[in-house]
Every structure is written in C-alpha cells, then in structure tokens.
PDB file of C-alpha atoms in Angstrom:
ATOM      1  CA  UNK A   1     -40.709 -64.048  22.873  1.00  0.00           C
ATOM      2  CA  UNK A   2     -41.292 -64.876  19.210  1.00  0.00           C
ATOM      3  CA  UNK A   3     -44.315 -64.104  17.001  1.00  0.00           C
ATOM      4  CA  UNK A   4     -46.325 -67.252  16.178  1.00  0.00           C
ATOM      5  CA  UNK A   5     -48.779 -65.962  13.593  1.00  0.00           C
ATOM      6  CA  UNK A   6     -48.000 -64.977  10.008  1.00  0.00           C
ATOM      7  CA  UNK A   7     -49.215 -61.416  10.683  1.00  0.00           C
ATOM      8  CA  UNK A   8     -46.910 -61.180  13.736  1.00  0.00           C
ATOM      9  CA  UNK A   9     -43.933 -62.479  11.736  1.00  0.00           C
ATOM     10  CA  UNK A  10     -44.629 -59.961   8.932  1.00  0.00           C
ATOM     11  CA  UNK A  11     -44.998 -57.129  11.466  1.00  0.00           C
ATOM     12  CA  UNK A  12     -41.752 -58.157  13.204  1.00  0.00           C
ATOM     13  CA  UNK A  13     -39.941 -58.274   9.855  1.00  0.00           C
ATOM     14  CA  UNK A  14     -41.236 -54.822   8.936  1.00  0.00           C
ATOM     15  CA  UNK A  15     -40.126 -53.437  12.331  1.00  0.00           C
ATOM     16  CA  UNK A  16     -36.629 -54.910  12.058  1.00  0.00           C
ATOM     17  CA  UNK A  17     -36.155 -53.604   8.491  1.00  0.00           C
ATOM     18  CA  UNK A  18     -37.508 -50.206   9.509  1.00  0.00           C
ATOM     19  CA  UNK A  19     -35.027 -50.026  12.385  1.00  0.00           C
ATOM     20  CA  UNK A  20     -32.103 -50.870  10.123  1.00  0.00           C
ATOM     21  CA  UNK A  21     -33.244 -48.311   7.534  1.00  0.00           C
ATOM     22  CA  UNK A  22     -33.782 -45.599  10.152  1.00  0.00           C
ATOM     23  CA  UNK A  23     -30.234 -46.120  11.387  1.00  0.00           C
ATOM     24  CA  UNK A  24     -28.574 -46.722   7.995  1.00  0.00           C
ATOM     25  CA  UNK A  25     -30.158 -44.031   5.808  1.00  0.00           C
ATOM     26  CA  UNK A  26     -28.899 -40.892   7.590  1.00  0.00           C
ATOM     27  CA  UNK A  27     -25.318 -42.193   7.918  1.00  0.00           C
ATOM     28  CA  UNK A  28     -24.254 -41.378   4.309  1.00  0.00           C
ATOM     29  CA  UNK A  29     -25.797 -37.911   4.614  1.00  0.00           C
ATOM     30  CA  UNK A  30     -23.947 -37.269   7.866  1.00  0.00           C
ATOM     31  CA  UNK A  31     -20.672 -38.605   6.450  1.00  0.00           C
ATOM     32  CA  UNK A  32     -21.107 -36.568   3.264  1.00  0.00           C
ATOM     33  CA  UNK A  33     -21.740 -33.355   5.198  1.00  0.00           C
ATOM     34  CA  UNK A  34     -18.820 -34.050   7.514  1.00  0.00           C
ATOM     35  CA  UNK A  35     -16.547 -34.683   4.539  1.00  0.00           C
ATOM     36  CA  UNK A  36     -17.726 -31.515   2.772  1.00  0.00           C
ATOM     37  CA  UNK A  37     -17.190 -29.346   5.855  1.00  0.00           C
ATOM     38  CA  UNK A  38     -13.809 -30.968   6.554  1.00  0.00           C
ATOM     39  CA  UNK A  39     -12.607 -30.258   3.002  1.00  0.00           C
ATOM     40  CA  UNK A  40     -13.919 -26.679   3.168  1.00  0.00           C
ATOM     41  CA  UNK A  41     -11.927 -26.129   6.350  1.00  0.00           C
ATOM     42  CA  UNK A  42      -8.836 -27.676   4.775  1.00  0.00           C
ATOM     43  CA  UNK A  43      -9.159 -25.355   1.755  1.00  0.00           C
ATOM     44  CA  UNK A  44      -9.694 -22.343   4.024  1.00  0.00           C
ATOM     45  CA  UNK A  45      -6.593 -23.254   6.076  1.00  0.00           C
ATOM     46  CA  UNK A  46      -4.569 -23.666   2.892  1.00  0.00           C
ATOM     47  CA  UNK A  47      -5.807 -20.335   1.539  1.00  0.00           C
ATOM     48  CA  UNK A  48      -4.926 -18.598   4.823  1.00  0.00           C
ATOM     49  CA  UNK A  49      -1.435 -20.093   4.709  1.00  0.00           C
ATOM     50  CA  UNK A  50      -1.010 -19.011   1.075  1.00  0.00           C
ATOM     51  CA  UNK A  51      -2.264 -15.521   1.969  1.00  0.00           C
ATOM     52  CA  UNK A  52       0.328 -15.289   4.760  1.00  0.00           C
ATOM     53  CA  UNK A  53       3.063 -16.276   2.307  1.00  0.00           C
ATOM     54  CA  UNK A  54       1.823 -13.712  -0.241  1.00  0.00           C
ATOM     55  CA  UNK A  55       1.715 -10.959   2.374  1.00  0.00           C
ATOM     56  CA  UNK A  56       5.222 -11.858   3.557  1.00  0.00           C
ATOM     57  CA  UNK A  57       6.475 -11.686  -0.040  1.00  0.00           C
ATOM     58  CA  UNK A  58       4.771  -8.324  -0.532  1.00  0.00           C
ATOM     59  CA  UNK A  59       6.356  -6.972   2.657  1.00  0.00           C
ATOM     60  CA  UNK A  60       9.766  -8.243   1.550  1.00  0.00           C
ATOM     61  CA  UNK A  61       9.298  -6.717  -1.903  1.00  0.00           C
ATOM     62  CA  UNK A  62       8.251  -3.383  -0.397  1.00  0.00           C
ATOM     63  CA  UNK A  63      11.294  -3.371   1.864  1.00  0.00           C
ATOM     64  CA  UNK A  64      13.497  -4.292  -1.056  1.00  0.00           C
ATOM     65  CA  UNK A  65      11.918  -1.598  -3.218  1.00  0.00           C
ATOM     66  CA  UNK A  66      12.304   1.016  -0.493  1.00  0.00           C
ATOM     67  CA  UNK A  67      15.913   0.000   0.113  1.00  0.00           C
ATOM     68  CA  UNK A  68      16.637  -0.042  -3.611  1.00  0.00           C
ATOM     69  CA  UNK A  69      15.057   3.406  -4.021  1.00  0.00           C
ATOM     70  CA  UNK A  70      17.082   4.861  -1.163  1.00  0.00           C
ATOM     71  CA  UNK A  71      20.238   3.320  -2.587  1.00  0.00           C
ATOM     72  CA  UNK A  72      19.400   4.754  -6.007  1.00  0.00           C
ATOM     73  CA  UNK A  73      18.909   8.207  -4.495  1.00  0.00           C
ATOM     74  CA  UNK A  74      22.221   7.956  -2.678  1.00  0.00           C
ATOM     75  CA  UNK A  75      24.005   6.765  -5.798  1.00  0.00           C
ATOM     76  CA  UNK A  76      22.549   9.499  -7.998  1.00  0.00           C
ATOM     77  CA  UNK A  77      22.601  12.272  -5.361  1.00  0.00           C
ATOM     78  CA  UNK A  78      18.967  13.021  -6.050  1.00  0.00           C
ATOM     79  CA  UNK A  79      17.246  14.858  -3.270  1.00  0.00           C
ATOM     80  CA  UNK A  80      19.728  13.689  -0.698  1.00  0.00           C
ATOM     81  CA  UNK A  81      21.476  16.298   1.403  1.00  0.00           C
ATOM     82  CA  UNK A  82      25.051  15.480   2.188  1.00  0.00           C
ATOM     83  CA  UNK A  83      26.803  17.037   5.143  1.00  0.00           C
ATOM     84  CA  UNK A  84      30.527  17.331   4.764  1.00  0.00           C
ATOM     85  CA  UNK A  85      32.710  17.819   7.776  1.00  0.00           C
ATOM     86  CA  UNK A  86      36.153  19.250   7.256  1.00  0.00           C
ATOM     87  CA  UNK A  87      38.850  19.220   9.873  1.00  0.00           C
ATOM     88  CA  UNK A  88      41.733  21.624   9.533  1.00  0.00           C
ATOM     89  CA  UNK A  89      44.894  21.481  11.561  1.00  0.00           C
ATOM     90  CA  UNK A  90      46.985  24.619  11.830  1.00  0.00           C
ATOM     91  CA  UNK A  91      50.341  24.985  13.472  1.00  0.00           C
ATOM     92  CA  UNK A  92      51.318  28.446  14.598  1.00  0.00           C
ATOM     93  CA  UNK A  93      54.656  29.473  15.981  1.00  0.00           C
ATOM     94  CA  UNK A  94      54.913  32.690  17.915  1.00  0.00           C
ATOM     95  CA  UNK A  95      58.084  34.186  19.259  1.00  0.00           C
ATOM     96  CA  UNK A  96      57.803  36.714  21.995  1.00  0.00           C
ATOM     97  CA  UNK A  97      60.716  38.750  23.167  1.00  0.00           C
ATOM     98  CA  UNK A  98      60.462  40.509  26.447  1.00  0.00           C
ATOM     99  CA  UNK A  99      62.942  43.034  27.555  1.00  0.00           C
ATOM    100  CA  UNK A 100      63.130  43.791  31.183  1.00  0.00           C
ATOM    101  CA  UNK A 101      64.749  47.117  32.118  1.00  0.00           C
ATOM    102  CA  UNK A 102      66.193  47.916  35.511  1.00  0.00           C
TER     103      UNK A 102
END
C-alpha cells in the first residue's frame, strides 16, 4: 500500500517524520535524567562510605584518647586509688617443757 497522490505522499512523509521525532526526542531527556540520578546515587554512596571512615576514625581517636588519659592518670597517680597488698611471713619457735610428777 503506497500513496499515489502528492497530498498522500506529503501526509505519509509527515507521519513518518513525526513518528521518528516522537520516539527520538524524549530519549536524550530520559538518558540525561538517568545519568543525573545515577551520579547522585554514586555521590551519596561515596559520602556514606567516607562518613563511615570518619566515624571509625573518631571512635579510634576517642578510644586512644581515653586510653591515653587513663595511662596518664596511672603514670601521675592523679585520682587513682592504689591498693597495696603486703604479705608477711613470721617464724615462731616455742619450747614447752612439761614435767610429769608421780
């Protein structure tokens, strides 16, 4: 089936171009939005990973600071109660004399 008249050929040409344009025009918009959302997600993932690393470093620093503070207190005897245990050994010699009378 092919148009024979000039008007039919023009109408067919307009329809075919319209179809191509309807399909082709939204593709760059869709690709652009997909790319934008993909890159946003990549940045968000990277930021989350960096945040995890920062939090891990903060936790390590806090532990190190707490350990260093406790060590400082022990070294300087500030506010730390020390319990000393002393063990004494004594040797006693007793001599008992019993006299039995009969």
